Coordinates of C-alpha atoms in Angstrom, one line a residue:
Chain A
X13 CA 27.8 -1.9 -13.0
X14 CA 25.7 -4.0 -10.6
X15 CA 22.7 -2.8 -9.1
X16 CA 20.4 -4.2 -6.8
X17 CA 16.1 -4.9 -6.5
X18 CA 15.0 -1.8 -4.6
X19 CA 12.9 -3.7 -1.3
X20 CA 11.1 -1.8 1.7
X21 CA 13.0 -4.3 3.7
X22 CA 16.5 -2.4 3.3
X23 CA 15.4 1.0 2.0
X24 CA 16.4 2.6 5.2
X25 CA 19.5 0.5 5.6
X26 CA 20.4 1.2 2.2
X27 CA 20.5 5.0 2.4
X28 CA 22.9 5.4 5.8
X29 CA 24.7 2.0 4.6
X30 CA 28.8 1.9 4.0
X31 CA 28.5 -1.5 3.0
X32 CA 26.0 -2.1 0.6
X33 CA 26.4 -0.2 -2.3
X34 CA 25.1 -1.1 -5.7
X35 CA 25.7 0.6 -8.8
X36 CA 22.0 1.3 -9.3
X37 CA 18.3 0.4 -7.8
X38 CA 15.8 -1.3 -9.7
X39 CA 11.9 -1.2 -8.6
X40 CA 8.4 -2.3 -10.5
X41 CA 6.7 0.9 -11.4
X42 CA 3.2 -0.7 -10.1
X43 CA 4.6 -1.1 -6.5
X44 CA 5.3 2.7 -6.9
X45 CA 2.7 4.5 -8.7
X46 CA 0.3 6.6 -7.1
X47 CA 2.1 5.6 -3.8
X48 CA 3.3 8.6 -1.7
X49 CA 3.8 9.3 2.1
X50 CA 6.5 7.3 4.2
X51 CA 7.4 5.0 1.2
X52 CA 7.7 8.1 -1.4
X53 CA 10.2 9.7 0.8
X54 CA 12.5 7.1 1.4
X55 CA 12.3 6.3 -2.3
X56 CA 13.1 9.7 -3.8
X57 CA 15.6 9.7 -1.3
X58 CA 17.0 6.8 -2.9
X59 CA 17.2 8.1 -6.2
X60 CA 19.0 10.9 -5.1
X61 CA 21.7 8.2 -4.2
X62 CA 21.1 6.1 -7.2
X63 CA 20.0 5.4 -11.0
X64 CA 16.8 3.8 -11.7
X65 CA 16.0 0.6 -13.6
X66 CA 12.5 -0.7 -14.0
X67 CA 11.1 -4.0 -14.5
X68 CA 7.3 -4.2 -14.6
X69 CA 5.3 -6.9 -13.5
X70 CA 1.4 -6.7 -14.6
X71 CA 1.6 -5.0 -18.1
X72 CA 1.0 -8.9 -19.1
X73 CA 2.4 -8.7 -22.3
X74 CA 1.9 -12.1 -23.3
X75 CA -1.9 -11.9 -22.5
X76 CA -4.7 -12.6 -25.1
X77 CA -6.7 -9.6 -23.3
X78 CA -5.9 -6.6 -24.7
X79 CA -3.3 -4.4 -23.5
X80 CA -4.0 -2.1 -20.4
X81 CA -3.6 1.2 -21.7
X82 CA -4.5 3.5 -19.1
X83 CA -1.6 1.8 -16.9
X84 CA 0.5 2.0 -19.7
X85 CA 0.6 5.6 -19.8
X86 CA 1.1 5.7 -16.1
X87 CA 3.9 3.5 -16.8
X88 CA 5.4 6.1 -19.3
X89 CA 4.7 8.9 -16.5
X90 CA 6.5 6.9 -13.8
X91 CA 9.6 6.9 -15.9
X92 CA 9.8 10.5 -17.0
X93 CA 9.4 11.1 -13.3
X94 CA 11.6 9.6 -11.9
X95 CA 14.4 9.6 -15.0
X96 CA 14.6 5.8 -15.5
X97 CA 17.3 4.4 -17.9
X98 CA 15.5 1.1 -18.6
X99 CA 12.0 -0.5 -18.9
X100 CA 11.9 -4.1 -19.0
X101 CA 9.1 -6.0 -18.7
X102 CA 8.5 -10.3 -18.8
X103 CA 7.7 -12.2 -21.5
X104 CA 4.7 -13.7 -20.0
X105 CA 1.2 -12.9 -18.9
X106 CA -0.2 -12.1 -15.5
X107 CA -4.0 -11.1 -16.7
X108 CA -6.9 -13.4 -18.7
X109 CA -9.7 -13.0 -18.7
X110 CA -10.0 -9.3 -17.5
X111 CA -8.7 -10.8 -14.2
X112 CA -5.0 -9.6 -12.6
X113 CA -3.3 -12.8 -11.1
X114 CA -0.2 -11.3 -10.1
X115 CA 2.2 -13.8 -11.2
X116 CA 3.8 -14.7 -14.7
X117 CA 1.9 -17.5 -16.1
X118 CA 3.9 -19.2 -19.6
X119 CA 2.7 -18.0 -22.5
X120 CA 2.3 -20.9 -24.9
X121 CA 5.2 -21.4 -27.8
X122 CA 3.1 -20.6 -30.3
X123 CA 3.7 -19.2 -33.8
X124 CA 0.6 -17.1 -33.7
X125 CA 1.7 -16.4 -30.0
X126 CA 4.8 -15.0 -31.1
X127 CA 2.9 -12.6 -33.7
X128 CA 0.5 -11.5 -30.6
X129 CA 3.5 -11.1 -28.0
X130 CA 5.6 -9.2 -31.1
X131 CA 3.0 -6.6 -32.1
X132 CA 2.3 -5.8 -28.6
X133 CA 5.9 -4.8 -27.7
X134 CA 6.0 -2.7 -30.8
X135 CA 3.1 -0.8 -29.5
X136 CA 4.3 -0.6 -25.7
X137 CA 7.3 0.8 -27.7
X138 CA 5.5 3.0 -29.3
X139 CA 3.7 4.8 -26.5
X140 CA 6.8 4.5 -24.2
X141 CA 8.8 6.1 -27.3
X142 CA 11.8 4.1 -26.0
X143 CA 12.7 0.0 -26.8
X144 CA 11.8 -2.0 -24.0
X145 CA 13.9 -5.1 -22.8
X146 CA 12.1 -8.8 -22.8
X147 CA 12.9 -11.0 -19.8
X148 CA 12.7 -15.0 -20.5
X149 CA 10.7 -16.4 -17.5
X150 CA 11.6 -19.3 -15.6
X151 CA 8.2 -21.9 -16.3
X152 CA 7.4 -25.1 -14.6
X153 CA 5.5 -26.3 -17.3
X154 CA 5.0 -25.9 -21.1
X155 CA 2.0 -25.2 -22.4
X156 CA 0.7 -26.4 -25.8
X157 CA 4.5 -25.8 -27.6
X158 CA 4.8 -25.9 -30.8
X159 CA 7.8 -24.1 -31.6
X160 CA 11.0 -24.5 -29.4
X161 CA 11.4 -22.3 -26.7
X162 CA 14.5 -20.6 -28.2
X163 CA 12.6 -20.3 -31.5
X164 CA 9.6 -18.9 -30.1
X165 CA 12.3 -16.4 -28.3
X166 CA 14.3 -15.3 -31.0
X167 CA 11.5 -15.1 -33.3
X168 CA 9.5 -12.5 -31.3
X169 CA 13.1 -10.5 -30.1
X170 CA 13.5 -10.3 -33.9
X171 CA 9.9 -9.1 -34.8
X172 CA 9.6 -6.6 -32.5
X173 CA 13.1 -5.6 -32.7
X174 CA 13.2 -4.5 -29.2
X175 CA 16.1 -5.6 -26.0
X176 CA 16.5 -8.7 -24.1
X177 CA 16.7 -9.1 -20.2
X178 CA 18.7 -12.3 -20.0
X179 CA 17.8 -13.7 -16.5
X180 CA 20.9 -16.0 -15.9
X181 CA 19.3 -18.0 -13.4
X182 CA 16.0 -18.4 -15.4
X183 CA 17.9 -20.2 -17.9
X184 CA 19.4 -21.9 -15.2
X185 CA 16.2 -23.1 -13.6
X186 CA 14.3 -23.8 -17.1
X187 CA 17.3 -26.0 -17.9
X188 CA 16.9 -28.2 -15.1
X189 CA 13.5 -28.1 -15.1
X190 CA 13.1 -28.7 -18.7
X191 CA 16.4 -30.8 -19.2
X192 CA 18.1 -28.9 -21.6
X193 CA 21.9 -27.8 -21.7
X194 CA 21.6 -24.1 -20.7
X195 CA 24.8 -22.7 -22.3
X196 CA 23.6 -24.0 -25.9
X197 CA 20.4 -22.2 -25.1
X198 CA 22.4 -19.5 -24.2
X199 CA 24.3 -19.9 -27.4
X200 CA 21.5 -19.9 -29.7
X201 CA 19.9 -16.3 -28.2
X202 CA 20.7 -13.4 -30.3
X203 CA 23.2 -12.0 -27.7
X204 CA 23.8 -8.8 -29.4
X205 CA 19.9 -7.9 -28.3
X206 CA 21.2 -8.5 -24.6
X207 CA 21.2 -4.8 -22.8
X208 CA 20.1 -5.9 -19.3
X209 CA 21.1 -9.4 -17.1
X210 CA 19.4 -10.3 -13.7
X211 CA 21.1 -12.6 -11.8
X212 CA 19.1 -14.5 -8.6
X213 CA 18.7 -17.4 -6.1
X214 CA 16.2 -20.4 -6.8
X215 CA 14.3 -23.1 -4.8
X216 CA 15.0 -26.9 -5.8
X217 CA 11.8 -28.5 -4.3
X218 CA 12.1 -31.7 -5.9
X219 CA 14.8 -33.8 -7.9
X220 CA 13.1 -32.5 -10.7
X221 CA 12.1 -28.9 -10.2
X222 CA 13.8 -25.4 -9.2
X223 CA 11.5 -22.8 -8.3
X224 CA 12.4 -19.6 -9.2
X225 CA 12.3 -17.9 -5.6
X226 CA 14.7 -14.8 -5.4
X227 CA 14.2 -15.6 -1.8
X228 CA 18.2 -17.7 -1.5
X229 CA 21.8 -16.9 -2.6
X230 CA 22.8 -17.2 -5.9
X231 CA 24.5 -20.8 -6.4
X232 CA 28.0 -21.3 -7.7
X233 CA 26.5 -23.0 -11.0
X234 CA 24.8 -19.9 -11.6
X235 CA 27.8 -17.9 -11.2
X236 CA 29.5 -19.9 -13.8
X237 CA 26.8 -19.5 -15.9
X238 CA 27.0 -15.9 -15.6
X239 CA 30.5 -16.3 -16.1
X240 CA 29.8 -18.1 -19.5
X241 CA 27.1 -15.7 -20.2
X242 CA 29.5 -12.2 -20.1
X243 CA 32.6 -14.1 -22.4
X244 CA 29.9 -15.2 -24.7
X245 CA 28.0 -11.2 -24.9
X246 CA 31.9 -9.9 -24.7
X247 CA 30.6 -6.7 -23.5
X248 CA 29.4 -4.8 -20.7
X249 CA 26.1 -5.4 -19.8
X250 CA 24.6 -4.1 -16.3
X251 CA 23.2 -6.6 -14.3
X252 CA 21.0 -6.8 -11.5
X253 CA 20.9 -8.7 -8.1
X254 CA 17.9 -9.6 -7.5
X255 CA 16.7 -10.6 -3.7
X256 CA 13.1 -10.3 -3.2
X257 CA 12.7 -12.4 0.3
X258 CA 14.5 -14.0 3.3
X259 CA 16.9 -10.7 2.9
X260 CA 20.5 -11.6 4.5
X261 CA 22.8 -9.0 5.7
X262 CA 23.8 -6.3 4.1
X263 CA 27.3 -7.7 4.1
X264 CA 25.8 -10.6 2.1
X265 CA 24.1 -8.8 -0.5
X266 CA 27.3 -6.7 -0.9
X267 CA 29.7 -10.1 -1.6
X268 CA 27.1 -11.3 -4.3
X269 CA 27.5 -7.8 -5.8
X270 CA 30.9 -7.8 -5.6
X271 CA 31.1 -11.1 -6.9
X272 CA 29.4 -10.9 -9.6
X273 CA 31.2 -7.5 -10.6
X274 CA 34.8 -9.4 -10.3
X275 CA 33.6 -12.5 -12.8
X276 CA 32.4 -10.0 -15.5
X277 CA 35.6 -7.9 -15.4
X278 CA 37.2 -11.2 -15.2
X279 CA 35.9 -12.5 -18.2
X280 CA 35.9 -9.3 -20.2
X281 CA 39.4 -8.6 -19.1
X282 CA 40.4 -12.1 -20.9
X283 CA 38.8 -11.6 -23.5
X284 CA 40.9 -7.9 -24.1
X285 CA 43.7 -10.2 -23.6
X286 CA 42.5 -12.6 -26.3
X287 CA 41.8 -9.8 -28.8
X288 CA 45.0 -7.7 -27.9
Chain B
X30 CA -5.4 -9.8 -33.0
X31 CA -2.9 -12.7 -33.7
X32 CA -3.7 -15.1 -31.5
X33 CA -5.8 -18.1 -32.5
X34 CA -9.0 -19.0 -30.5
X35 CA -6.9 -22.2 -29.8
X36 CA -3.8 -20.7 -27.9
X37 CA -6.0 -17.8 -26.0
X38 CA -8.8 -21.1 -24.7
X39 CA -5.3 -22.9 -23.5
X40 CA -4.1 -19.4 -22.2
X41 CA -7.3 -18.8 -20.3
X42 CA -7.8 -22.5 -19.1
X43 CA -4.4 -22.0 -17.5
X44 CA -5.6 -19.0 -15.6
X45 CA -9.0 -20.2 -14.6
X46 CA -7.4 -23.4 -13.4
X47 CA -4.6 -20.9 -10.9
X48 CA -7.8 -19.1 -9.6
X49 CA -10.2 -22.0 -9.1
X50 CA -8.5 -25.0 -9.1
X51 CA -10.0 -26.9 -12.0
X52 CA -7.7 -28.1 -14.6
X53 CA -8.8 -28.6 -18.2
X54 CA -6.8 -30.5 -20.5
X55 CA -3.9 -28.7 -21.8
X56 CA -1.4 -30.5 -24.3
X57 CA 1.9 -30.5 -23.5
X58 CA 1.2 -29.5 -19.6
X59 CA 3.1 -31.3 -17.1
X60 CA 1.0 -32.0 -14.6
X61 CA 3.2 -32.8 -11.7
X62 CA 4.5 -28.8 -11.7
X63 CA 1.3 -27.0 -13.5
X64 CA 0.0 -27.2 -9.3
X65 CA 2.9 -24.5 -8.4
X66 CA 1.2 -22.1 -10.3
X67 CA -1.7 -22.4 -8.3
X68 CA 0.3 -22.1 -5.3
X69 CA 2.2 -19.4 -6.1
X70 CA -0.5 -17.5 -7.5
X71 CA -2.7 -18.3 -4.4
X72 CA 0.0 -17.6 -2.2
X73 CA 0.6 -13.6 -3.6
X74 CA -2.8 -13.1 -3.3
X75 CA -3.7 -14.4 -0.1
X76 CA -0.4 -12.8 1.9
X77 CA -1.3 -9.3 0.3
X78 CA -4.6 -9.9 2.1
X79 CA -3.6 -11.1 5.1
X80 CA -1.0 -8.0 5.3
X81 CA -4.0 -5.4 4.8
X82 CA -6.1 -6.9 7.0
X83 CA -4.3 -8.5 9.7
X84 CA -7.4 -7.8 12.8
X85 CA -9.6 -9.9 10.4
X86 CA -7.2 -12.7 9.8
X87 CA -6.4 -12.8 13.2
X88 CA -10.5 -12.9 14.5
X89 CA -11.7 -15.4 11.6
X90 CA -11.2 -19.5 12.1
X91 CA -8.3 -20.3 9.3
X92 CA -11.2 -22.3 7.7
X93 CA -13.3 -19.1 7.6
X94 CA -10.5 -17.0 6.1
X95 CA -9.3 -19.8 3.6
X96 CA -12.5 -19.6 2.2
X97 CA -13.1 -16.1 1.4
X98 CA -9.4 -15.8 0.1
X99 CA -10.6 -18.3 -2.3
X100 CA -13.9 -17.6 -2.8
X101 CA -13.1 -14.3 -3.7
X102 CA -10.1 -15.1 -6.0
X103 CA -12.2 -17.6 -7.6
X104 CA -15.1 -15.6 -8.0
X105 CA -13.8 -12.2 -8.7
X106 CA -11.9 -11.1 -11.4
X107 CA -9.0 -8.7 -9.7
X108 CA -8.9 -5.4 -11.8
X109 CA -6.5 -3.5 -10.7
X110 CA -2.7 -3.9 -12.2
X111 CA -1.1 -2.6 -8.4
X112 CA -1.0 -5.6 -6.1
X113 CA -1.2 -3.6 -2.9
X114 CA -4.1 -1.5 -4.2
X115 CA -6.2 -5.5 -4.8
X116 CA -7.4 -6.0 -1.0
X117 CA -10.1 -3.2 -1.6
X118 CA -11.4 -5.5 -4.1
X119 CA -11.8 -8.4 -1.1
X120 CA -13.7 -5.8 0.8
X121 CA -15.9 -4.4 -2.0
X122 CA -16.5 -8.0 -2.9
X123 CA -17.1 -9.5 0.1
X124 CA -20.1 -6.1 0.9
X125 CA -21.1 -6.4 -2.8
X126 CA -22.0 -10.5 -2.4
X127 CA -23.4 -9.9 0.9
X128 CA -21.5 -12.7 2.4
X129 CA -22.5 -14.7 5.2
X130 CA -19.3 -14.0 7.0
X131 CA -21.0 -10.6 7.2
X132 CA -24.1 -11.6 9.1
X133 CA -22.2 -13.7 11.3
X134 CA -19.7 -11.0 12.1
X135 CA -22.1 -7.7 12.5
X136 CA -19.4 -5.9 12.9
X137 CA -16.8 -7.5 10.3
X138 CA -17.9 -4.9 7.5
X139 CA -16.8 -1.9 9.4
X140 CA -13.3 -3.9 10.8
X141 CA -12.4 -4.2 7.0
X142 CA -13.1 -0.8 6.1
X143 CA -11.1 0.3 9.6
X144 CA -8.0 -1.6 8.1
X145 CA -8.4 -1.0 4.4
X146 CA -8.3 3.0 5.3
X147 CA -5.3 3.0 7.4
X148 CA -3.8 1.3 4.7
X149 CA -4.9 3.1 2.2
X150 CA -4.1 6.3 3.5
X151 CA -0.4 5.3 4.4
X152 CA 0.1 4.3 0.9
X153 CA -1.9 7.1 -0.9
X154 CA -0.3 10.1 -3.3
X155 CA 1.1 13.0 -1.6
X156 CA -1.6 15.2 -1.1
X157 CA -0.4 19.3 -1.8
X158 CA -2.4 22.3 0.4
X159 CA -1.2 26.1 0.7
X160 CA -0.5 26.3 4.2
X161 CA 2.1 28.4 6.6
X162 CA 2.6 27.2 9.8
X163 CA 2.8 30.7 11.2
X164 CA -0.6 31.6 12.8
X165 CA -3.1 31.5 15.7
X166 CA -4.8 28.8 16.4
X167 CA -7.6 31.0 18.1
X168 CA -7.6 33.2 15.1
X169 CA -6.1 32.3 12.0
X170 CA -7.8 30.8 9.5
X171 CA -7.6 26.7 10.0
X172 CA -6.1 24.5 6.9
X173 CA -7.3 21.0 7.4
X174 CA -5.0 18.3 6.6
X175 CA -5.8 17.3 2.9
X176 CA -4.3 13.5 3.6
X177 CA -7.5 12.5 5.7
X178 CA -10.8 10.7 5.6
X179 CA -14.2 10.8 7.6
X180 CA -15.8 7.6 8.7
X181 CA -18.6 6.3 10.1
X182 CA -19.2 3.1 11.7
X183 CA -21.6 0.9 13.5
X184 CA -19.8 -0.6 15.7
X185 CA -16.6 0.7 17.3
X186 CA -14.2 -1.6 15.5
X187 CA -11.5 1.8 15.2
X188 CA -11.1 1.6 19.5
X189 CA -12.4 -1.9 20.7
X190 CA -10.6 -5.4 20.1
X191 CA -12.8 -7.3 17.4
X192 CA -13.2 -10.2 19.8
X193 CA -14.7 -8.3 22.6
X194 CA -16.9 -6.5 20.3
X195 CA -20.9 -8.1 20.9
X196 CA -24.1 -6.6 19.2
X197 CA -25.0 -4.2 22.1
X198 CA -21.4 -2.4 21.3
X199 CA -24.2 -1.2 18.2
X200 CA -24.4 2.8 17.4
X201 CA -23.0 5.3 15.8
X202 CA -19.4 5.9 15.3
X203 CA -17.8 9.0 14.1
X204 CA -14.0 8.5 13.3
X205 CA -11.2 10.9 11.0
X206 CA -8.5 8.8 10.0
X207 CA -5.2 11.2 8.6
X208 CA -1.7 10.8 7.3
X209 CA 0.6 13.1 9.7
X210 CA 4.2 14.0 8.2
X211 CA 6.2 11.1 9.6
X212 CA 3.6 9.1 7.5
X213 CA 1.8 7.3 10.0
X214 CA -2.3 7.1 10.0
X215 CA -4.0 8.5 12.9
X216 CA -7.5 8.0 13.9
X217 CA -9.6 10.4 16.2
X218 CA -12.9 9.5 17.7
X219 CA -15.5 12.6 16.3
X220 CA -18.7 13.6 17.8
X221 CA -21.2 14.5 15.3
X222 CA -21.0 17.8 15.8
X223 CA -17.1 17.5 15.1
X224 CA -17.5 15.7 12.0
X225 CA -19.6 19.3 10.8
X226 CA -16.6 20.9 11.8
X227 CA -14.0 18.7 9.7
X228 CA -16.7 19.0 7.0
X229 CA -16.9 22.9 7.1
X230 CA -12.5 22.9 7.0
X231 CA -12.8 20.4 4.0
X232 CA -14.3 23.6 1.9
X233 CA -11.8 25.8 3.0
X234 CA -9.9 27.5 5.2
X235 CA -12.2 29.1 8.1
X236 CA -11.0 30.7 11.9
X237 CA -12.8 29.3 14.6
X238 CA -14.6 32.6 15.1
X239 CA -15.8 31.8 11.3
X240 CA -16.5 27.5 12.4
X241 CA -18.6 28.6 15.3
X242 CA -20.5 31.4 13.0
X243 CA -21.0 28.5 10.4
X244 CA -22.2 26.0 12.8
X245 CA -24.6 28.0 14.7
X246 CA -26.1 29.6 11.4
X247 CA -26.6 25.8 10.3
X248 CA -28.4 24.7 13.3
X249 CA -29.8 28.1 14.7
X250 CA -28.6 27.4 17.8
X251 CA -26.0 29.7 20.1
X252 CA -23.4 28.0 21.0
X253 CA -22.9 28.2 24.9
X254 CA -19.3 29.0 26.4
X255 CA -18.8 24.8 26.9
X256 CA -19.8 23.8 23.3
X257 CA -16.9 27.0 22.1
X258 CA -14.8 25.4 24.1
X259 CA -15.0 21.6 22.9
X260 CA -14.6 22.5 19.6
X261 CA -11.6 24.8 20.7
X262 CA -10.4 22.0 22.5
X263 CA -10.8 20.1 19.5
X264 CA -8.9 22.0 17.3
X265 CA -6.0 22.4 19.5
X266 CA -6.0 18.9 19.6
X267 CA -6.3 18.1 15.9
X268 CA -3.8 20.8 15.5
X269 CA -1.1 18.9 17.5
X270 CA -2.1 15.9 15.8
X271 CA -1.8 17.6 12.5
X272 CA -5.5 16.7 11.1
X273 CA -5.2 20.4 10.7
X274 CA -1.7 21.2 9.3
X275 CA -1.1 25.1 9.8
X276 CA -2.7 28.7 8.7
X277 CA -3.7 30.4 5.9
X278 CA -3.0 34.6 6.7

């Protein structure tokens, strides 16, 4: 199953459309709670049509402040609501400071960061009574490292024993941008924690940096990473196009989907073959 | 708490430097990309504020508004988690630090409380009231939309272009702003006296045999045949406007 990023930009479309039809919707909760009127129609007609996903945005997991707990329980309302299958959330931090900054700043690859990061997913677990899926952010920059990045990864996957949102492209982008070979990053993830993939379009704005836009189409290497990605999971994960600006036609949006749906039954048929 | 005084100072140093610009050392940091982060932060922050409050972006210089988008990301520390909900912060910030924007725009207080309510009321939770739509509008009792808001400004910001508004446009402005079912905000221009009427329908259901009773028991006055009429006229017109949504029998 693909879905799609839910966006006020084709909600209407999306309802009445024959062509663009995802296998689910995904949204932020914060965009949506406590929002009601025009938006709050056209979105519960929308999951009449579909299955929800969530992917939050300013729960700031990795942040040093301490974790927001009134939104948290709104968070846990939001998806009783509106029945969502998954909550994923990045593995980053968007507040410091008691200040929101509304993007996902690196958090440093730090042992005692990975302790931090770890005990707070087990809590956000906790209240949310369900396990929550990491997403690995695309970063421009490191910050203080001292583990590796796949260590620091693994290590707080393995801690807080909770579900990882493999962002293709983020791997992708961090790769380039960090010159490392992305499929032995990929290889050295503990695959078996993967439950969710996101697949997107980037912004190379120099020879030596991709910016992780959402705002293009994915790119072929991308789509043979994906490829890579599903034979080395050998499983059916869902995954999620993601397209948050410059929205194309629906026609576009459709072939991506499609696309990406035919490589992973691609890949998974092979690897029936292999087995059989 | 985990996290060593060391990694939350680098955490934090990264954050302060996306909201004001100053960049401590940071091992490790690349400092060719670490300025993207600024940007991109900057860049959220400054189109959800230019989205709420459009009128204002479009009557300040773009070196007046690029400095109270940064002055007040710099300054203030955003609290709420909801990225739409933060431009109520720029307002309350900007009234709270009495900025001089505000003295040289008299009327630049009351424009971004104008556009902040018309947003916030488009985006704001459904709002339940016992109502039937079956009734008299002479003589049922009245249910006031619950969606709505009462305002009051100086200047007449909710009617008037911003850039033809001068300091003799100065009094007092009565305004309700409502949510009607297709979801769009509506504002209608209130008379004092009105805004005792909206204010009497906020406590409850009431005919207009009761509003009149109220309002001429508060006042101890008679209302004459024209004042009955304006606020009949009123209520007919709220009524098809749907600041008053339907009966209660």
């Amino acid at each position: 199953m693909t879905g799609i990023g839910y966006r006020k930009d084709f909600a209407e479309e999306l309802l009445q459309s024959e062509i663009l039809k995802p296998s689910f919707i995904e949204v932020a909760p914060e965009n949506w709670i406590g929002v009601g009127g025009y938006w709050k129609k056209q979105f519960q007609k929308a999951l009449e049509q579909y299955p929800l996903f969530t992917h939050g945005l300013s729960l700031s997991i990795g942040s040093p402040d301490e974790l927001d707990y009134d939104f948290l329980y709104k968070v846990k309302s939001f998806l009783k609501e509106t029945s969502s299958a998954v909550y994923s959330e990045h593995l980053s931090y968007s507040k410091c400071d008691n200040a929101h900054l509304y993007d996902l700043l690196p958090v440093p690859f730090t042992a005692d960061a990975v302790k931090h990061v770890a005990e707070r997913i087990k809590i956000v677990q906790d209240m949310l009574e369900r396990k929550i899926a990491i997403e690995i952010v695309s970063y421009y920059s490191p910050v203080a490292p001292e583990l590796s990045e796949t260590e620091f990864i693994t290590t707080i996957l393995e801690e807080a024993d909770c579900e990882l949102l493999l962002d293709v492209n983020n791997v992708y982008v961090n790769g380039f941008n960090h010159q490392y070979d992305a499929k032995s990053f990929i290889d050295r993830l503990p695959l078996e924690r993967v439950s969710y993939i996101h697949m997107a379009g980037h912004e190379k704005v120099s020879d030596t940096l991709i910016i992780d836009t959402h705002g293009e189409a994915i790119i072929d290497p991308v789509y043979d990473l994906f490829e890579y990605t599903i034979k080395r999971i050998n499983r059916d994960v869902p995954v999620l196009l993601e397209r948050d600006f410059n929205i194309p036609e629906m026609e576009e949006l459709q072939s991506e989907i499609d696309r990406l749906n035919n490589i992973k039954q691609s890949a998974l048929k092979k690897i029936d073959h292999v087995f059989i | 708490m985990s996290l060593s005084e060391t990694t939350k100072a680098y955490q934090s140093d990264l954050a302060a430097y996306c909201r004001t610009g100053t960049l401590p050392a940071i091992p490790g940091i690349r400092q060719d990309n670490i300025t993207h982060y600024r940007r991109l932060v900057y860049n959220i922050v400054d189109d959800m504020l230019e989205n709420a409050y459009p009128l204002t972006y479009g009557l300040l210089s773009a070196k007046e508004w690029k400095t109270i988008a940064n002055e007040f990301f710099c300054n203030h520390p955003c609290q709420n988690p909801q990225v739409w909900s933060m431009p109520k912060e720029f307002y309350e910030y900007l009234v709270k630090s009495r900025h001089s924007l505000l003295i040289k725009y008299p009327f630049l207080q009351d424009l971004l409380w104008f556009e902040w309510i018309e947003l916030e009321l488009f985006m704001m939770e459904d709002k339940k009231a016992e109502y039937t739509t079956n009734g008299d509008i002479l003589f049922s009792r009245l249910v006031l939309n619950p969606e709505y808001q009462l305002l009051s400004f100086k200047y007449p910001v909710h009617h008037k272009n911003a850039r033809y508004i001068t300091i003799t446009d100065q009094s007092d402005y009565f305004a309700a702003a409502h949510r009607n079912k297709e979801g769009s905000v509506v504002f209608t221009d209130l008379s004092p006296a009105l805004v005792r009427i909206i204010e009497y329908l906020a406590e409850g259901p009431l005919s207009v045999k009761e509003l009149f009773e109220k309002f001429q028991t508060e006042y101890s006055i008679q209302l004459d045949n024209e004042g009955q009429r304006a606020i009949i006229r009123f209520v007919e017109t709220a009524y098809q406007q749907q600041l008053i949504i339907g009966f209660k029998n």
